[in-house]
Short mmCIF file of C-alpha atoms and ligand atoms in Angstrom, two decimals:
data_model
loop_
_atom_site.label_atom_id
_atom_site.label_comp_id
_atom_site.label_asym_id
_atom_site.label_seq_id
_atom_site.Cartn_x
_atom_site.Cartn_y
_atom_site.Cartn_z
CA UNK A 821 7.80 11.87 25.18
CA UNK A 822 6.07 12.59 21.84
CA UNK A 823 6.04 9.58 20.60
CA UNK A 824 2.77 7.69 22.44
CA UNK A 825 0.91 11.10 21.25
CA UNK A 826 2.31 10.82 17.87
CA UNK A 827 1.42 7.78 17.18
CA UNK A 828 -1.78 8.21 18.73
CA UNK A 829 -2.71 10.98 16.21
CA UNK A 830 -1.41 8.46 13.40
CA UNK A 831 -5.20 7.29 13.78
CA UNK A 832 -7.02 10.50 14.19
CA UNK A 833 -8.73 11.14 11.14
CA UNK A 834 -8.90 14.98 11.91
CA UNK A 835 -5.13 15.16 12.76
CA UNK A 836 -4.74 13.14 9.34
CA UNK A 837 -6.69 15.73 6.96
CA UNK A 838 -4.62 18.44 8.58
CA UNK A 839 -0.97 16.80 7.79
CA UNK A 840 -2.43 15.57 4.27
CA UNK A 841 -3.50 19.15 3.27
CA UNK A 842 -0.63 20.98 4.51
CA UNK A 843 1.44 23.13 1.79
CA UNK A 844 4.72 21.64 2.24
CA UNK A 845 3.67 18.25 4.25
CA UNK A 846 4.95 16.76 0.59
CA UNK A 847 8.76 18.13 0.48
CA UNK A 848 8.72 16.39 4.03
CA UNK A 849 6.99 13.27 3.10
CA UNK A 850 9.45 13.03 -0.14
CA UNK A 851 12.12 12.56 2.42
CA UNK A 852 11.02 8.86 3.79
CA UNK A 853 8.66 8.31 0.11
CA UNK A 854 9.66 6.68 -3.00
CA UNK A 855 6.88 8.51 -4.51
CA UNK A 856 3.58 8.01 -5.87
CA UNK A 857 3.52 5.37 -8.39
CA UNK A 858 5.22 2.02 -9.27
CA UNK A 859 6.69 3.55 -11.65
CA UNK A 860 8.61 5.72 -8.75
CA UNK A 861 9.20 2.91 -7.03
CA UNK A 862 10.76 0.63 -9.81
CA UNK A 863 13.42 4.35 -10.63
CA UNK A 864 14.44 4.74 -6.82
CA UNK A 865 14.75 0.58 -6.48
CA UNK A 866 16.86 0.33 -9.61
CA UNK A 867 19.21 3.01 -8.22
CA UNK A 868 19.34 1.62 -4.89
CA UNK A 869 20.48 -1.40 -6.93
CA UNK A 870 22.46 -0.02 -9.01
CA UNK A 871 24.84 1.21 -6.16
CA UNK A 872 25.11 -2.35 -4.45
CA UNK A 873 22.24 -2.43 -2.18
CA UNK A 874 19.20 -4.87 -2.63
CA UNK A 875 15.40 -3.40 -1.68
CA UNK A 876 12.16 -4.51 -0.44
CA UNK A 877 9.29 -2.68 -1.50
CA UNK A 878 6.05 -1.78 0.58
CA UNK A 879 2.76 -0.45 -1.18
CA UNK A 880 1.65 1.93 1.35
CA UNK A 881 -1.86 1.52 2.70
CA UNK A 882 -2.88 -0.42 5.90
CA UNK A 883 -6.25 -1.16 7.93
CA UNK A 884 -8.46 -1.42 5.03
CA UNK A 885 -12.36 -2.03 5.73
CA UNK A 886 -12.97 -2.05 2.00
CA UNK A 887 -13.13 -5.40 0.38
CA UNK A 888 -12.62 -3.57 -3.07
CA UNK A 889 -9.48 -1.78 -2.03
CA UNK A 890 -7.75 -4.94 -0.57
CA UNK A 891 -8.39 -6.46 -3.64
CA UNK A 892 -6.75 -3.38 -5.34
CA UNK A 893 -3.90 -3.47 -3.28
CA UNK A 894 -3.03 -7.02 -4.29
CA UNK A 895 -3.17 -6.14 -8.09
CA UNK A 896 -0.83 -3.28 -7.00
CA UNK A 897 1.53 -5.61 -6.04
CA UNK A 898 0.70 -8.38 -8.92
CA UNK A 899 1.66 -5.34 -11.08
CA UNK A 900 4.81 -4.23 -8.95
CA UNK A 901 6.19 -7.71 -8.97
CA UNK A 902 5.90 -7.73 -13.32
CA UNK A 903 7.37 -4.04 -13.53
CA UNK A 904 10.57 -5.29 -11.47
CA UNK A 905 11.07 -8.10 -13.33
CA UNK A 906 11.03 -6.70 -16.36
CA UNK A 907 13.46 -4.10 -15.09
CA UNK A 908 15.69 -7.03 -14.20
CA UNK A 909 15.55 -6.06 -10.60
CA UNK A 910 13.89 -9.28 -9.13
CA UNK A 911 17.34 -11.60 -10.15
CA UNK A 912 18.56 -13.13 -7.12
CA UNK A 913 15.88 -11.60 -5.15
CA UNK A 914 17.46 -8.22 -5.64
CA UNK A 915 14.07 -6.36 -5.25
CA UNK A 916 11.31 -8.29 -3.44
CA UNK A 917 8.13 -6.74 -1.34
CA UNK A 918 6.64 -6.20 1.87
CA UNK A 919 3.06 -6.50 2.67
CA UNK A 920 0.87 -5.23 5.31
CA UNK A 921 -1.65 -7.67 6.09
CA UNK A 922 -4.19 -5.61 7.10
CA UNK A 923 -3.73 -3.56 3.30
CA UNK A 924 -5.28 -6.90 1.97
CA UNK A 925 -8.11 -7.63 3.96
CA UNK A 926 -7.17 -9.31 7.56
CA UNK A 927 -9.28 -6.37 9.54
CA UNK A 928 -12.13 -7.15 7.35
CA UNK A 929 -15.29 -8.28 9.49
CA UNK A 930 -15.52 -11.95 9.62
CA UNK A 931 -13.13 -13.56 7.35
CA UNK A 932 -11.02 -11.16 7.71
CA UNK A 933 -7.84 -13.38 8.09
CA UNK A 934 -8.91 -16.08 5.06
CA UNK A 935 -9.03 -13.17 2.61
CA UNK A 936 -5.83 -11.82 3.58
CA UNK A 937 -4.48 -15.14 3.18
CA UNK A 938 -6.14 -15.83 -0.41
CA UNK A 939 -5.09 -11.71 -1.60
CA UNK A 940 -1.02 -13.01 0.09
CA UNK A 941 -0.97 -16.12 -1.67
CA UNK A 942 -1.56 -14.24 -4.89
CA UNK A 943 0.91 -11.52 -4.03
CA UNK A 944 4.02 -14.82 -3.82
CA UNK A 945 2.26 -16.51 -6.55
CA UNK A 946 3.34 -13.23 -8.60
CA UNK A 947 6.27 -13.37 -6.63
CA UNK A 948 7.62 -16.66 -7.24
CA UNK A 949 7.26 -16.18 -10.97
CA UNK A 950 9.06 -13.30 -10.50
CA UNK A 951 11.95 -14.79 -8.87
CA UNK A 952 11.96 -13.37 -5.83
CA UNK A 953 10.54 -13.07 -2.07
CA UNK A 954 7.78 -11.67 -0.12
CA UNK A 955 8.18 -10.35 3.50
CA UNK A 956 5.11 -10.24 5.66
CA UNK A 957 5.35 -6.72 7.90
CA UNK A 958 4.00 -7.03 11.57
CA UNK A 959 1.65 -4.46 12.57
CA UNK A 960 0.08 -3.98 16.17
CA UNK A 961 -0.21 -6.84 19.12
CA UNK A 962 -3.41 -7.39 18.35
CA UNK A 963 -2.56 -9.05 14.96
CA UNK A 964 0.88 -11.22 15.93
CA UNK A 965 -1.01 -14.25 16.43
CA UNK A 966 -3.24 -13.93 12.79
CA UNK A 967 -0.01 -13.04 10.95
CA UNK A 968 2.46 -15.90 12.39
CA UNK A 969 -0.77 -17.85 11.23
CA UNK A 970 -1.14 -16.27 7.93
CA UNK A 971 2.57 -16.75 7.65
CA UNK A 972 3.22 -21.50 8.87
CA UNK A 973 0.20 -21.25 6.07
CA UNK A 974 1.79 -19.33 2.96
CA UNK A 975 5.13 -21.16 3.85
CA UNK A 976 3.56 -24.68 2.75
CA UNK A 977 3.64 -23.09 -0.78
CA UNK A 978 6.37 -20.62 -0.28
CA UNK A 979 8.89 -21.39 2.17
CA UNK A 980 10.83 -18.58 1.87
CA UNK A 981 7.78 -16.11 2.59
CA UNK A 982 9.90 -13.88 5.38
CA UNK A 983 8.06 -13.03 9.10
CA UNK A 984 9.00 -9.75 10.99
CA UNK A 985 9.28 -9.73 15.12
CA UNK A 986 9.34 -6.89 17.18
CA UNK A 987 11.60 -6.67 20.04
CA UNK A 988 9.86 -4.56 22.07
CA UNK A 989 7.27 -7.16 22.67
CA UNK A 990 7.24 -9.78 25.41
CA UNK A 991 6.96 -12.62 23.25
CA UNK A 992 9.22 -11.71 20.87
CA UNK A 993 12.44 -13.84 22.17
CA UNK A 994 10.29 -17.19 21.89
CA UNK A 995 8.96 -16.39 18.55
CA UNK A 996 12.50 -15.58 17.58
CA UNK A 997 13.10 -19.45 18.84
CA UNK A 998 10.43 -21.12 17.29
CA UNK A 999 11.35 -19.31 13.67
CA UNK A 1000 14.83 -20.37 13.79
CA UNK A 1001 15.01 -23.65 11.76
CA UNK A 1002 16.40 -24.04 8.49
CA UNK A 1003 15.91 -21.41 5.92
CA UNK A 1004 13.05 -19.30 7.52
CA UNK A 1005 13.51 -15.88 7.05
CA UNK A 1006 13.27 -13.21 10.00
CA UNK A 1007 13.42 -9.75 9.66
CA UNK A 1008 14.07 -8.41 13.36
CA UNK A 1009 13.20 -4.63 14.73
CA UNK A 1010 12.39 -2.71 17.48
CA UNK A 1011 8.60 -2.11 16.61
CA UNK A 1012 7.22 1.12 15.47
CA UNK A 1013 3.25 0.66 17.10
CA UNK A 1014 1.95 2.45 20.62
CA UNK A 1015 1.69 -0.86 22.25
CA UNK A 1016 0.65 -1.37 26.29
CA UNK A 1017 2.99 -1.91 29.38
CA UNK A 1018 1.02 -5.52 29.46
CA UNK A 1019 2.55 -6.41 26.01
CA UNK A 1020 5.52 -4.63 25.22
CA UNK A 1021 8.83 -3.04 27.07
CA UNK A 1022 8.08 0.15 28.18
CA UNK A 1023 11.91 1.48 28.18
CA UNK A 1024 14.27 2.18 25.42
CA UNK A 1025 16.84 0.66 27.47
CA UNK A 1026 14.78 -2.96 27.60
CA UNK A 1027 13.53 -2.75 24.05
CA UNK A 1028 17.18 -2.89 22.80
CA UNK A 1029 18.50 -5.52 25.22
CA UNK A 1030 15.35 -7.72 24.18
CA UNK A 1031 16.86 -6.80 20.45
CA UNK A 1032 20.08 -8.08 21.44
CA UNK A 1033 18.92 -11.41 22.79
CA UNK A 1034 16.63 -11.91 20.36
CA UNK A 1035 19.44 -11.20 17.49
CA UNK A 1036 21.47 -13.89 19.31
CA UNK A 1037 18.74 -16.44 19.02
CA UNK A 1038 18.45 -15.70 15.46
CA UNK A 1039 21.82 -15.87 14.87
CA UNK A 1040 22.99 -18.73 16.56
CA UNK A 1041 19.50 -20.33 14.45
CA UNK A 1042 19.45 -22.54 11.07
CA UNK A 1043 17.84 -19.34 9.22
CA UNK A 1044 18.33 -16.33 7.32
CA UNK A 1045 18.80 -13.42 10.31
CA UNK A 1046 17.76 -9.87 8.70
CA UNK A 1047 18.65 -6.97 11.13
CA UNK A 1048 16.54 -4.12 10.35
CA UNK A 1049 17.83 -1.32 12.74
CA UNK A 1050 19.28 2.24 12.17
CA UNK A 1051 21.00 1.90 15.42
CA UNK A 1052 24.54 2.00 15.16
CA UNK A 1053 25.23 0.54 18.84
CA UNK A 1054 22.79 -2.39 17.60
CA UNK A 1055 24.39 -3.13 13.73
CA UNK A 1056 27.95 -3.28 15.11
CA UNK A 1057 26.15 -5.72 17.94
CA UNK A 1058 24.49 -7.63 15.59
CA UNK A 1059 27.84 -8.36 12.89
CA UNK A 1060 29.51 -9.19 16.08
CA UNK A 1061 26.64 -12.38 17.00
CA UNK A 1062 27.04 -12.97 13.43
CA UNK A 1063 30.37 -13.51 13.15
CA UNK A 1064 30.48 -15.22 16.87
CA UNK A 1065 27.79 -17.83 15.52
CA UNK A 1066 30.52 -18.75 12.53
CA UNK A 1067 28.46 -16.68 10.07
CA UNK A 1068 29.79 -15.41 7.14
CA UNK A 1069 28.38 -12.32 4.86
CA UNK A 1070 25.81 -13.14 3.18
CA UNK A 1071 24.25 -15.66 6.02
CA UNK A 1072 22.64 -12.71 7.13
CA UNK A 1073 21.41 -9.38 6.24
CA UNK A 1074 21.02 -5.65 7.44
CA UNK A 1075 17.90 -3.83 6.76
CA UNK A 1076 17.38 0.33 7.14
CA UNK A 1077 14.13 2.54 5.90
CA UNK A 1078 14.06 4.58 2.50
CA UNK A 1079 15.75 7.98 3.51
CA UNK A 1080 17.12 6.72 6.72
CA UNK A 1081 21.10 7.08 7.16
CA UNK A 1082 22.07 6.39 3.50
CA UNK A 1083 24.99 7.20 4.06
CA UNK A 1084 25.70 3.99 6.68
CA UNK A 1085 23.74 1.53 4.44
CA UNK A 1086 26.39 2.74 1.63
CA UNK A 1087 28.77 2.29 4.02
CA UNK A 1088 27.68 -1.28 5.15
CA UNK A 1089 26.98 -2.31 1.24
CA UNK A 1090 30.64 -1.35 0.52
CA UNK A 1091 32.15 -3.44 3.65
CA UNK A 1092 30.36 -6.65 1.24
CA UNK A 1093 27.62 -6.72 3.72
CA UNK A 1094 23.81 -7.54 2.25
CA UNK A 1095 21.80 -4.05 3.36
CA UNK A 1096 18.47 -4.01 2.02
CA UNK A 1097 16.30 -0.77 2.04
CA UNK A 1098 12.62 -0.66 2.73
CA UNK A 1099 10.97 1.50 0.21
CA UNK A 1100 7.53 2.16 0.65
CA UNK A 1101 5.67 4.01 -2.14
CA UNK A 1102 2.01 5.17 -2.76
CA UNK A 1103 -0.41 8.00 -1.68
CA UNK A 1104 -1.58 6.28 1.15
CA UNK A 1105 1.70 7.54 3.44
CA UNK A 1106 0.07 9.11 6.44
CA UNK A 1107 0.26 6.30 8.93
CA UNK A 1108 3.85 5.54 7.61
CA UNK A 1109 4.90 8.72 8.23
CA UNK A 1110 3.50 9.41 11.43
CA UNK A 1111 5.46 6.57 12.74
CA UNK A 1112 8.83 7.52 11.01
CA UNK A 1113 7.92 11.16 12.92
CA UNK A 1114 7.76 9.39 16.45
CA UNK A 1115 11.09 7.67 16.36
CA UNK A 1116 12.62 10.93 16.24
CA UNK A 1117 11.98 14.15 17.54
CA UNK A 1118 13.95 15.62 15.18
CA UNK A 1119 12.02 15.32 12.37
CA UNK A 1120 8.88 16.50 14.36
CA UNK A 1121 11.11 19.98 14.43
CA UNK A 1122 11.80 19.40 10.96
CA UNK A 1123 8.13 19.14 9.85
CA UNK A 1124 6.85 22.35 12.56
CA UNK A 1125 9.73 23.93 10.76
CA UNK A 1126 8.81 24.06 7.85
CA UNK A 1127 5.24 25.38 8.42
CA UNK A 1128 6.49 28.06 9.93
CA UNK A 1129 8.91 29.05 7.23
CA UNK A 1130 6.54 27.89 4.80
CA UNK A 1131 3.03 28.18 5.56
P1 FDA B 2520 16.05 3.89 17.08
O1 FDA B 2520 14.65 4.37 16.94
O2 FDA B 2520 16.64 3.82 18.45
O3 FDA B 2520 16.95 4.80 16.17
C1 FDA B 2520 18.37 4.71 16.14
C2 FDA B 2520 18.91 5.85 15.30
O4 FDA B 2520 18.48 5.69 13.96
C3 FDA B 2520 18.37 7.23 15.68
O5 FDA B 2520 19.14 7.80 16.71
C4 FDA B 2520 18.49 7.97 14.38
O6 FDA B 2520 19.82 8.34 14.13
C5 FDA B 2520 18.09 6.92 13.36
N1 FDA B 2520 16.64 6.91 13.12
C6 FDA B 2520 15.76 5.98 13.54
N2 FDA B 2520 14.50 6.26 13.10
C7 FDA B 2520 14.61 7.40 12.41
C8 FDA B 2520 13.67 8.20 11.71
N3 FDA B 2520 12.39 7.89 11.63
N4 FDA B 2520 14.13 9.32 11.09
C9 FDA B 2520 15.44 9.68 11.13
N5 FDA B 2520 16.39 8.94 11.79
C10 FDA B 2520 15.98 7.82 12.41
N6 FDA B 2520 8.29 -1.86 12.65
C11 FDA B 2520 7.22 -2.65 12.86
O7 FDA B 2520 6.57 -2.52 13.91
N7 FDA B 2520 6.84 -3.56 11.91
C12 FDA B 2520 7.53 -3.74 10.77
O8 FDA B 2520 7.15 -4.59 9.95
C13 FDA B 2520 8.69 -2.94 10.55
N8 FDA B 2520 9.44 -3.07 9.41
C14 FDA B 2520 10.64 -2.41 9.32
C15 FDA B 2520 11.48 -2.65 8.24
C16 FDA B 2520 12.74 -2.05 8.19
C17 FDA B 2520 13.65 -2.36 7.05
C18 FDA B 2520 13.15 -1.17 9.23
C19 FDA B 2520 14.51 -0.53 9.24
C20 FDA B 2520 12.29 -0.89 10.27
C21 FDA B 2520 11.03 -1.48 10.32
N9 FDA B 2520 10.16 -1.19 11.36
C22 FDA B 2520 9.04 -1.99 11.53
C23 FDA B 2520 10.39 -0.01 12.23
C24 FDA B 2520 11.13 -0.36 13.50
O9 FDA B 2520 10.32 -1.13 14.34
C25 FDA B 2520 11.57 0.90 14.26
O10 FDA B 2520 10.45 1.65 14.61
C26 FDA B 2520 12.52 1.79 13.48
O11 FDA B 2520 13.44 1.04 12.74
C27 FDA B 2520 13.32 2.69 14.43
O12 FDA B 2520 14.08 1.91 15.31
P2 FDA B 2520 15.68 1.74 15.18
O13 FDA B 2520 15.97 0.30 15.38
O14 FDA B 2520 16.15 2.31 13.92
O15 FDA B 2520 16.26 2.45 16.47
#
């Protein structure tokens, strides 16, 4: 019930000034935040690493209409990508990153989608020296089409550049098909955006049995399956499809946020299972957050909470 609103006021630039300026807003944010700077990011990766998990790591900022800031957001990653290697953390892909096209330029007037492609290419350039991987994030229906087309493009250079597809859309199951050949990397989740009836399931119910067939298709592919889900009915589904297609650990991978049940991607490292964390990192967290505080009421009591105690 308060999630449509909640993710409405994600874009309300009112709502936005009154979260950002609120006394303990931070403590909260902290939760679900690596933290400011790369430097934050690089400390919480390496001890994510450090305890047998692998990360990917999202500089937070999205719908830019500033040339000057996309461009700045690409030499945040360029950076990012140098500062994990030389903490060791990009070997074997251990660390790699996940971009929001629309941080680097795709809602840009005009050529919006070319300089999002140009600011990406540089972002795996740095990545493949690096050693490691890049995963495109998918944002709102409105941009599937432009990022599966950002994404055929930056895998002539980089084949290993990673798409994300969102069950709760439509579409998703034939995407799911047509990104299933050898070695194309999928990361699959429920979707996070307020999308309409015309695109998307409406039902929790539907989302999850769209994330089931769409798990089998990946599965049962030629690729590299990455099940990014916190929900427990849907990770002991998905090692089951795994293991049903003849997969073995490693074929595959399991993918929860920053903050998000630690304590079952610990679990699922230990079992020998790849579980990769999403840490996002940077000032620009409002929209991030907003959508980690519609997936669960909980932390919408959480927040109020701690106004009232607090403020
Ligand atoms: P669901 O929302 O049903 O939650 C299952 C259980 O997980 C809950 O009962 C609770 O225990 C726990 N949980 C879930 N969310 C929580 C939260 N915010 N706080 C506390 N507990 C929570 N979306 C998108 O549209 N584009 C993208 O590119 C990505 N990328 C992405 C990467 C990774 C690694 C993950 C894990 C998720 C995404 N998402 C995303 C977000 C995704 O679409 C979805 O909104 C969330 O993962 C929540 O859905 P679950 O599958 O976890 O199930």
């Amino acid at each position: 019930m308060l999630r449509q609103p909640l993710l409405q006021m994600s874009k309300s630039a009112r709502v936005r000034h009154l979260v950002e300026t609120a006394p303990v807003t931070r403590a909260v944010v902290k939760r679900f935040v690596a933290g400011d700077s790369a430097a934050d990011a690089v400390r919480a990766s390496g001890a994510l690493v450090g305890s047998g998990r692998l990360v990917t790591i999202d500089h937070l900022g999205e719908d830019t209409l500033d040339l000057t800031q996309a461009r700045a957001t690409r030499e945040a990653y360029v950076t990012l990508l140098e500062r994990l290697s030389d903490a060791g953390l990009t070997q074997d892909g251990q660390a790699e990153v996940s971009v929001k096209l629309s941080a680097v330029g795709q809602a840009l007037e005009g050529d919006g989608e070319k300089i999002a492609l140009e600011h990406a290419w540089d972002i795996c350039q740095a990545a493949s020296q690096a050693g490691t991987t890049v995963t495109l994030d998918m944002e709102d229906h409105t941009t599937t089409d432009s990022t599966l087309s950002v994404l055929r493009e930056l895998r002539g250079d980089f084949p290993w550049v990673a798409a994300v597809l969102q069950a709760y859309l439509h579409r998703t199951e034939g995407d799911c098909r047509d990104l299933s050949g050898e070695g194309s990397r999928v990361r699959l989740c429920k979707g996070a955006y307020d999308e309409p009836e015309s695109v998307a399931f409406g039902s929790r119910a539907e989302v999850d049995a769209s994330y089931v067939r769409c798990a089998k298709v990946l599965m049962q592919g030629q690729g590299y399956p990455m099940l990014a889900t916190h929900d427990p009915r849907l990770v002991d589904i998905g090692g089951a499809l795994a293991a049903r297609a003849g997969r073995t650990q490693g074929s595959y991978e399991f993918q929860m946020l920053y903050g998000i049940r630690p304590d079952e991607q610990q679990r699922l490292a230990d079992q020998g299972e790849k579980m990769r964390v999403y840490v996002p990192y940077g000032d620009d967290w409002y929209g991030y957050f907003m959508r980690r505080l519609a997936e669960r009421p909980a932390n919408v009591v959480f927040f109020l909470r701690s106004l009232a105690t607090k403020g």
